[in-house]
Structures are given as structure tokens and as C-alpha cells.
Amino acid sequence: MTMFRSGARDTRRPGPAPEALRLVKVRRTYGSAENAVTALDGVTLSLARGTFTAVMGPSGSGKSTLLQCAAGLDRPDGGIVCVDGKELTGGGEAELTRFRRGRVGFVFQQYNLLETLTVAQNTVLPLKLAGRRVDRNRAREILTSVGLGDRLGHRPDQLSGGQRQRVAIARALVTEPRVIFADEPTGALDTRSARQVLLLLQEAVRVHGRTVVMVTHDPVAASYADSVVFLADGRLAGRMESPSPDAVAERLAHLGDDMPVGV
Ligand SMILES: Nc1ncnc2c1ncn2[C@@H]1O[C@H](COP(=O)(O)OP(=O)(O)OP(=O)(O)O)[C@@H](O)[C@H]1O
Ligand SMILES: [Mg+2]
């Protein structure tokens, strides 16, 4: 294997890298032989800290695979993933789990809350799993910040979809992760609840300096982000800064024909 020589990069300042996320030639293939599907075909991408990025593209273009690989929930077959300047690829399973618990938060389309736990217990679960001390007030504080300070003792099945997703966001934020990944977080929500969720993600970036990467099919949702990264057939197919819903919809129309109808 080739070694990086100094000169290729600045090694004088050992401080933390300014990038929140870096992917270099990331490949992910599912299945084998004639059944093989290349979900990611050499994706190279760099996202700065404190940015909100939307990932868009036709169904099957590799968006979820990209997020899962970037978050350490899945392993690429090739390439490098760095979160917050630390390489994720290459380590063992235990190391990966520790890494994920410390630096990454994930929000799913279907919330993935544990139905037997209360809202407060769901929210602080990542702290417990990471073996971190759970301050009694932490759940209240973070749930209040997502507008659910009065729901601590409720179970998920007593909440609306939008409220559940806000619990999931509180859970993703509770460890103060560097990067929050969200895979179609508004996909199951009505317009009003979706807006609340998008504003919370935006606030995580603008107020708390976190980095958010969000997959969405909705050009309006994407317009809450600072930029959009487009995927097609497992490859990067462009990037757009300061996206407007119209500009995003227009670009999507030229990416593929099997795109679900947006807003
Ligand atoms: N576990 C798996 N086993 C086999 N193939 C898979 C698996 N997961 C994903 N794929 C394939 O990889 C490709 C990319 O899938 P992925 O889920 O990343 O797409 P996506 O862009 O998130 O699509 P959608 O918008 O429908 O959620 C698809 O062709 C899919 O069928
Ligand atoms: Mg997906």
C-alpha cells in the first residue's frame, strides 16, 4: 500500500480537520457474481463542519447506502470514510460501534423508537449505551428544546408521527454528535410536522454548529439545506448551493425518470 508523504497535505498543524465528513472513492456492492448490485460506485465527497447538506437522487441511486456507510452503520467494500477527521473504515466492529456512539447521530424515516420505553428513556438511551452519565435533567432539557418538555413520561404510541420524529431528533442530538445523518426524516410526515423537523435540523446546524446530512425526495425539504448533493446510479451527479425548491426540482427532472413525484 502506498504511504502518504508529507507535501501531499499540510502536516504542520496537527489540529482537527475542518471537514466534518470526507468520503474517498467509497464503493459498496451488494450480492455477488451475476446478482451483484453496485450501490455506490466510487463516491468522493467532502462536507465542511457546520453545514446542512441534502442528498437527493432517484430511487435506488444509493442515497441510503451512502448515509449508512458514512455513519458507520454499513461497511463500504472500498474507499475511505472520515468523520470529524477520524477514519471510520479499517477498524474493528467494537471500535466502529464506539465511534458511532460518540460522534454520530442518526434519524430514520420510521423513527425507530423503542415502544416499551418512555419518551425520556428513549431520548437518553444513546448516553446509556455509550456508558455516559445520565443527568436527570438532560432528557427534560433536550426534549424541551424540541417542544416536547411535557411528554417525558409518555410512550411513543401516545404521540403523533411528527412528535415521534422530534423525539428521534432529541435522541440523535443528546450525545452532541459531530454529524447527524437523517434518512428521509420528513418522508412520513405532514407538511407542518415536516417543517418543524426541518427547522430543528437547521437549528442544530446554525445554533449548535453541528453538521447535518439529510436524504430527501422533497425539493422543499432540500431547500432548508445549505447545499444539495445529487446522486445517480451510485455516483455523484452534481451539487447545488443555496437550493431553491424550483431549482432542485428542475435538476432532479434531468437526473432520472424513476423519481417519485415530489411536491
Ligand atoms: N441490503 C441490500 N441487499 C441488496 N441490495 C441492496 C441492499 N440495500 C440496497 N441495495 C441496492 O442498492 C441500490 C441502492 O439502494 P439504496 O437503498 O441506497 O437507494 P436509495 O437511493 O436510498 O433509494 P430510495 O430512494 O428508494 O430509498 C439499489 O439498487 C438497492 O436495490
Ligand atoms: Mg433510501
Tab-separated table of C-alpha atoms and ligand atoms in Angstrom:
chain	number	residue	atom	x	y	z
A	1	MET	CA	0.000	0.000	0.000
A	2	THR	CA	1.204	3.479	-0.721
A	3	MET	CA	2.050	5.742	2.161
A	4	PHE	CA	1.026	9.373	2.239
A	5	ARG	CA	4.115	11.524	2.038
A	6	SER	CA	4.249	14.938	3.614
A	7	GLY	CA	3.858	17.580	0.971
A	8	ALA	CA	0.692	15.934	-0.245
A	9	ARG	CA	-1.005	17.543	2.716
A	10	ASP	CA	-0.173	20.087	5.377
A	11	THR	CA	1.160	18.255	8.409
A	12	ARG	CA	2.443	21.291	10.261
A	13	ARG	CA	-0.761	21.964	12.082
A	14	PRO	CA	-1.969	18.795	13.766
A	15	GLY	CA	-5.253	20.444	14.814
A	16	PRO	CA	-8.596	18.928	13.908
A	17	ALA	CA	-9.531	18.758	10.238
A	18	PRO	CA	-12.066	21.352	9.106
A	19	GLU	CA	-14.134	18.671	7.419
A	20	ALA	CA	-16.988	17.008	9.228
A	21	LEU	CA	-17.255	14.272	6.647
A	22	ARG	CA	-14.930	13.006	3.972
A	23	LEU	CA	-15.543	10.129	1.620
A	24	VAL	CA	-12.876	8.994	-0.802
A	25	LYS	CA	-13.778	6.584	-3.607
A	26	VAL	CA	-16.346	4.807	-1.477
A	27	ARG	CA	-17.718	1.647	-3.072
A	28	ARG	CA	-20.462	-0.650	-1.840
A	29	THR	CA	-21.632	-3.699	-3.721
A	30	TYR	CA	-24.435	-5.962	-2.562
A	31	GLY	CA	-24.714	-9.624	-3.515
A	32	SER	CA	-22.166	-11.448	-5.629
A	33	ALA	CA	-21.464	-12.642	-9.156
A	34	GLU	CA	-24.401	-12.130	-11.515
A	35	ASN	CA	-26.608	-10.811	-8.689
A	36	ALA	CA	-24.173	-8.073	-7.739
A	37	VAL	CA	-25.601	-4.578	-7.397
A	38	THR	CA	-23.214	-1.665	-7.166
A	39	ALA	CA	-24.986	0.704	-4.789
A	40	LEU	CA	-22.074	3.138	-4.518
A	41	ASP	CA	-19.611	3.378	-7.353
A	42	GLY	CA	-16.662	5.389	-6.106
A	43	VAL	CA	-18.140	8.367	-4.288
A	44	THR	CA	-15.757	11.141	-3.269
A	45	LEU	CA	-17.273	13.895	-1.192
A	46	SER	CA	-16.242	16.438	1.399
A	47	LEU	CA	-18.584	18.312	3.727
A	48	ALA	CA	-17.455	21.190	5.909
A	49	ARG	CA	-18.330	21.422	9.575
A	50	GLY	CA	-21.419	23.335	10.483
A	51	THR	CA	-23.173	22.738	7.172
A	52	PHE	CA	-26.561	21.313	6.279
A	53	THR	CA	-26.486	19.118	3.177
A	54	ALA	CA	-29.356	17.385	1.439
A	55	VAL	CA	-28.732	14.209	-0.576
A	56	MET	CA	-31.095	13.660	-3.485
A	57	GLY	CA	-31.478	11.343	-6.425
A	58	PRO	CA	-33.736	8.735	-7.979
A	59	SER	CA	-34.934	5.741	-6.008
A	60	GLY	CA	-32.159	3.155	-5.882
A	61	SER	CA	-29.409	5.696	-6.631
A	62	GLY	CA	-27.581	4.835	-3.401
A	63	LYS	CA	-28.663	7.594	-1.008
A	64	SER	CA	-29.408	5.343	1.966
A	65	THR	CA	-26.309	3.273	1.299
A	66	LEU	CA	-24.252	6.460	1.265
A	67	LEU	CA	-25.680	7.565	4.604
A	68	GLN	CA	-25.250	4.137	6.196
A	69	CYS	CA	-21.637	3.899	5.063
A	70	ALA	CA	-20.883	7.449	6.162
A	71	ALA	CA	-22.454	6.834	9.580
A	72	GLY	CA	-20.668	3.555	10.200
A	73	LEU	CA	-23.906	1.555	10.089
A	74	ASP	CA	-22.662	-0.265	6.999
A	75	ARG	CA	-19.193	-1.029	5.710
A	76	PRO	CA	-18.027	0.003	2.265
A	77	ASP	CA	-16.156	-2.576	0.166
A	78	GLY	CA	-13.608	0.014	-0.775
A	79	GLY	CA	-12.585	3.588	-0.122
A	80	ILE	CA	-12.251	5.709	2.969
A	81	VAL	CA	-14.764	7.359	5.291
A	82	CYS	CA	-13.605	10.004	7.765
A	83	VAL	CA	-15.894	11.651	10.290
A	84	ASP	CA	-14.550	14.681	12.096
A	85	GLY	CA	-11.044	13.911	10.840
A	86	LYS	CA	-11.029	10.344	12.151
A	87	GLU	CA	-11.067	7.407	9.768
A	88	LEU	CA	-14.021	5.125	10.261
A	89	THR	CA	-13.058	2.487	7.754
A	90	GLY	CA	-10.443	-0.058	8.711
A	91	GLY	CA	-11.214	-0.522	12.395
A	92	GLY	CA	-12.887	-3.475	14.073
A	93	GLU	CA	-16.562	-3.819	14.940
A	94	ALA	CA	-16.172	-2.703	18.563
A	95	GLU	CA	-14.224	0.344	17.516
A	96	LEU	CA	-16.838	1.214	14.925
A	97	THR	CA	-19.643	0.942	17.471
A	98	ARG	CA	-17.777	3.142	19.929
A	99	PHE	CA	-17.118	5.641	17.204
A	100	ARG	CA	-20.740	5.748	16.130
A	101	ARG	CA	-21.977	6.224	19.666
A	102	GLY	CA	-19.616	9.093	20.266
A	103	ARG	CA	-19.658	11.106	17.077
A	104	VAL	CA	-22.692	10.292	15.024
A	105	GLY	CA	-26.451	10.669	15.377
A	106	PHE	CA	-28.979	9.021	13.079
A	107	VAL	CA	-32.626	9.852	12.342
A	108	PHE	CA	-34.713	7.336	10.376
A	109	GLN	CA	-37.860	7.806	8.338
A	110	GLN	CA	-39.824	5.472	10.633
A	111	TYR	CA	-38.477	6.981	13.889
A	112	ASN	CA	-37.154	3.642	15.302
A	113	LEU	CA	-38.167	4.456	18.864
A	114	LEU	CA	-38.466	1.651	21.397
A	115	GLU	CA	-42.174	1.321	22.153
A	116	THR	CA	-41.656	-0.077	25.657
A	117	LEU	CA	-39.607	2.889	26.820
A	118	THR	CA	-40.893	6.342	27.705
A	119	VAL	CA	-40.050	9.379	25.631
A	120	ALA	CA	-37.433	10.404	28.207
A	121	GLN	CA	-35.900	6.915	28.304
A	122	ASN	CA	-35.746	6.733	24.505
A	123	THR	CA	-34.050	10.104	24.399
A	124	VAL	CA	-31.209	9.301	26.787
A	125	LEU	CA	-30.687	5.740	25.538
A	126	PRO	CA	-27.628	6.653	23.419
A	127	LEU	CA	-25.957	8.101	26.523
A	128	LYS	CA	-26.600	4.895	28.447
A	129	LEU	CA	-25.358	2.726	25.599
A	130	ALA	CA	-22.202	4.817	25.441
A	131	GLY	CA	-21.731	4.325	29.187
A	132	ARG	CA	-22.055	8.025	29.804
A	133	ARG	CA	-23.570	9.540	32.905
A	134	VAL	CA	-27.218	10.414	32.506
A	135	ASP	CA	-28.066	13.671	34.193
A	136	ARG	CA	-31.671	13.642	35.411
A	137	ASN	CA	-32.338	16.967	33.740
A	138	ARG	CA	-30.784	16.109	30.406
A	139	ALA	CA	-33.870	14.442	28.943
A	140	ARG	CA	-36.108	17.311	30.044
A	141	GLU	CA	-33.724	19.911	28.670
A	142	ILE	CA	-33.313	18.361	25.253
A	143	LEU	CA	-36.979	17.394	24.912
A	144	THR	CA	-37.983	20.939	25.828
A	145	SER	CA	-35.749	22.167	23.015
A	146	VAL	CA	-37.776	20.101	20.518
A	147	GLY	CA	-41.073	21.256	22.031
A	148	LEU	CA	-41.849	18.066	23.974
A	149	GLY	CA	-40.924	19.042	27.521
A	150	ASP	CA	-44.390	17.996	28.698
A	151	ARG	CA	-44.232	14.490	27.215
A	152	LEU	CA	-41.385	12.908	29.175
A	153	GLY	CA	-43.400	10.045	30.641
A	154	HIS	CA	-45.416	9.247	27.502
A	155	ARG	CA	-44.824	6.163	25.378
A	156	PRO	CA	-44.161	6.566	21.644
A	157	ASP	CA	-47.591	5.143	20.748
A	158	GLN	CA	-49.178	8.101	22.561
A	159	LEU	CA	-47.511	10.550	20.168
A	160	SER	CA	-48.198	11.735	16.632
A	161	GLY	CA	-45.735	10.978	13.838
A	162	GLY	CA	-44.288	14.474	13.987
A	163	GLN	CA	-43.852	14.246	17.759
A	164	ARG	CA	-42.175	10.849	17.433
A	165	GLN	CA	-39.755	12.236	14.915
A	166	ARG	CA	-38.941	15.095	17.249
A	167	VAL	CA	-38.143	12.539	19.970
A	168	ALA	CA	-35.896	10.783	17.447
A	169	ILE	CA	-34.153	14.095	16.779
A	170	ALA	CA	-33.714	14.705	20.506
A	171	ARG	CA	-32.220	11.204	20.751
A	172	ALA	CA	-29.857	11.935	17.860
A	173	LEU	CA	-28.737	15.206	19.465
A	174	VAL	CA	-28.368	14.001	23.033
A	175	THR	CA	-24.766	12.824	22.678
A	176	GLU	CA	-23.838	16.120	20.992
A	177	PRO	CA	-22.564	14.288	17.907
A	178	ARG	CA	-20.403	15.913	15.255
A	179	VAL	CA	-22.571	14.726	12.409
A	180	ILE	CA	-26.283	13.969	12.307
A	181	PHE	CA	-27.481	11.761	9.476
A	182	ALA	CA	-31.170	11.729	8.625
A	183	ASP	CA	-32.676	9.381	6.019
A	184	GLU	CA	-35.943	10.850	4.732
A	185	PRO	CA	-36.818	12.233	8.194
A	186	THR	CA	-39.880	14.011	6.839
A	187	GLY	CA	-40.946	11.227	4.478
A	188	ALA	CA	-43.823	10.078	6.695
A	189	LEU	CA	-44.909	13.498	7.958
A	190	ASP	CA	-47.500	16.095	7.026
A	191	THR	CA	-46.296	19.495	5.827
A	192	ARG	CA	-46.497	21.195	9.222
A	193	SER	CA	-44.707	18.440	11.142
A	194	ALA	CA	-42.123	18.224	8.373
A	195	ARG	CA	-41.428	21.921	8.723
A	196	GLN	CA	-40.904	21.582	12.484
A	197	VAL	CA	-38.437	18.752	11.923
A	198	LEU	CA	-36.570	20.691	9.228
A	199	LEU	CA	-36.328	23.770	11.433
A	200	LEU	CA	-34.894	21.645	14.255
A	201	LEU	CA	-32.257	20.211	11.929
A	202	GLN	CA	-31.464	23.706	10.687
A	203	GLU	CA	-31.171	24.937	14.273
A	204	ALA	CA	-28.773	22.093	15.112
A	205	VAL	CA	-26.512	23.488	12.395
A	206	ARG	CA	-26.976	27.244	12.784
A	207	VAL	CA	-27.190	27.479	16.580
A	208	HIS	CA	-25.202	24.472	17.755
A	209	GLY	CA	-22.672	24.160	14.942
A	210	ARG	CA	-23.489	20.545	14.132
A	211	THR	CA	-23.237	19.090	10.662
A	212	VAL	CA	-26.386	17.582	9.166
A	213	VAL	CA	-26.651	15.278	6.164
A	214	MET	CA	-30.230	14.555	5.136
A	215	VAL	CA	-31.637	12.340	2.409
A	216	THR	CA	-34.890	13.615	0.979
A	217	HIS	CA	-37.079	13.265	-2.108
A	218	ASP	CA	-38.762	16.581	-1.439
A	219	PRO	CA	-37.346	19.731	-3.102
A	220	VAL	CA	-38.981	21.894	-0.414
A	221	ALA	CA	-37.243	19.916	2.349
A	222	ALA	CA	-33.970	20.175	0.422
A	223	SER	CA	-34.320	23.964	0.280
A	224	TYR	CA	-33.793	24.098	4.066
A	225	ALA	CA	-30.248	22.822	3.486
A	226	ASP	CA	-27.233	24.953	2.556
A	227	SER	CA	-26.476	22.722	-0.395
A	228	VAL	CA	-27.727	19.662	-2.242
A	229	VAL	CA	-25.630	16.751	-3.425
A	230	PHE	CA	-27.189	14.738	-6.263
A	231	LEU	CA	-26.649	11.026	-6.748
A	232	ALA	CA	-27.438	8.914	-9.797
A	233	ASP	CA	-26.537	5.253	-10.250
A	234	GLY	CA	-24.290	5.246	-7.209
A	235	ARG	CA	-22.249	8.207	-8.384
A	236	LEU	CA	-22.192	11.900	-7.605
A	237	ALA	CA	-24.152	13.761	-10.239
A	238	GLY	CA	-23.714	17.360	-9.162
A	239	ARG	CA	-24.006	19.783	-6.305
A	240	MET	CA	-26.108	22.894	-5.797
A	241	GLU	CA	-25.528	25.717	-3.318
A	242	SER	CA	-28.378	27.699	-1.705
A	243	PRO	CA	-31.017	25.483	-3.301
A	244	SER	CA	-34.496	26.771	-4.056
A	245	PRO	CA	-37.335	24.236	-4.430
A	246	ASP	CA	-37.783	25.137	-8.104
A	247	ALA	CA	-34.114	24.839	-8.966
A	248	VAL	CA	-33.900	21.487	-7.160
A	249	ALA	CA	-36.994	20.112	-8.893
A	250	GLU	CA	-35.624	21.238	-12.230
A	251	ARG	CA	-32.302	19.497	-11.656
A	252	LEU	CA	-33.989	16.318	-10.447
A	253	ALA	CA	-36.086	16.178	-13.591
A	254	HIS	CA	-32.898	15.700	-15.572
A	255	LEU	CA	-31.357	13.072	-13.281
A	256	GLY	CA	-33.638	10.125	-13.943
A	257	ASP	CA	-37.135	9.112	-14.895
A	258	ASP	CA	-37.990	6.866	-11.931
A	259	MET	CA	-38.007	9.729	-9.437
A	260	PRO	CA	-41.054	9.625	-7.156
A	261	VAL	CA	-43.257	12.661	-7.574
A	262	GLY	CA	-42.137	15.415	-5.202
A	263	VAL	CA	-44.070	18.423	-4.012
B	1	LIG	N1	-29.220	-4.994	1.630
B	1	LIG	C1	-29.227	-4.930	0.302
B	1	LIG	N2	-29.074	-6.036	-0.450
B	1	LIG	C2	-29.065	-5.976	-1.793
B	1	LIG	N3	-29.170	-4.836	-2.495
B	1	LIG	C3	-29.331	-3.701	-1.801
B	1	LIG	C4	-29.362	-3.680	-0.369
B	1	LIG	N4	-29.526	-2.402	0.038
B	1	LIG	C5	-29.592	-1.666	-1.086
B	1	LIG	N5	-29.462	-2.430	-2.188
B	1	LIG	C6	-29.462	-1.959	-3.587
B	1	LIG	O1	-28.538	-0.912	-3.711
B	1	LIG	C7	-29.049	0.132	-4.528
B	1	LIG	C8	-29.082	1.428	-3.751
B	1	LIG	O2	-30.020	1.308	-2.687
B	1	LIG	P1	-30.345	2.473	-1.668
B	1	LIG	O3	-31.252	1.921	-0.644
B	1	LIG	O4	-29.072	3.081	-1.201
B	1	LIG	O5	-31.105	3.517	-2.626
B	1	LIG	P2	-31.839	4.871	-2.249
B	1	LIG	O6	-31.263	5.913	-3.138
B	1	LIG	O7	-31.813	5.111	-0.786
B	1	LIG	O8	-33.338	4.576	-2.745
B	1	LIG	P3	-34.753	5.070	-2.131
B	1	LIG	O9	-34.913	6.492	-2.600
B	1	LIG	O10	-35.753	4.178	-2.790
B	1	LIG	O11	-34.713	4.936	-0.646
B	1	LIG	C9	-30.412	-0.342	-5.008
B	1	LIG	O12	-30.283	-0.899	-6.297
B	1	LIG	C10	-30.794	-1.385	-3.987
B	1	LIG	O13	-31.628	-2.363	-4.563
B	2	MG	MG	-33.284	5.153	0.706
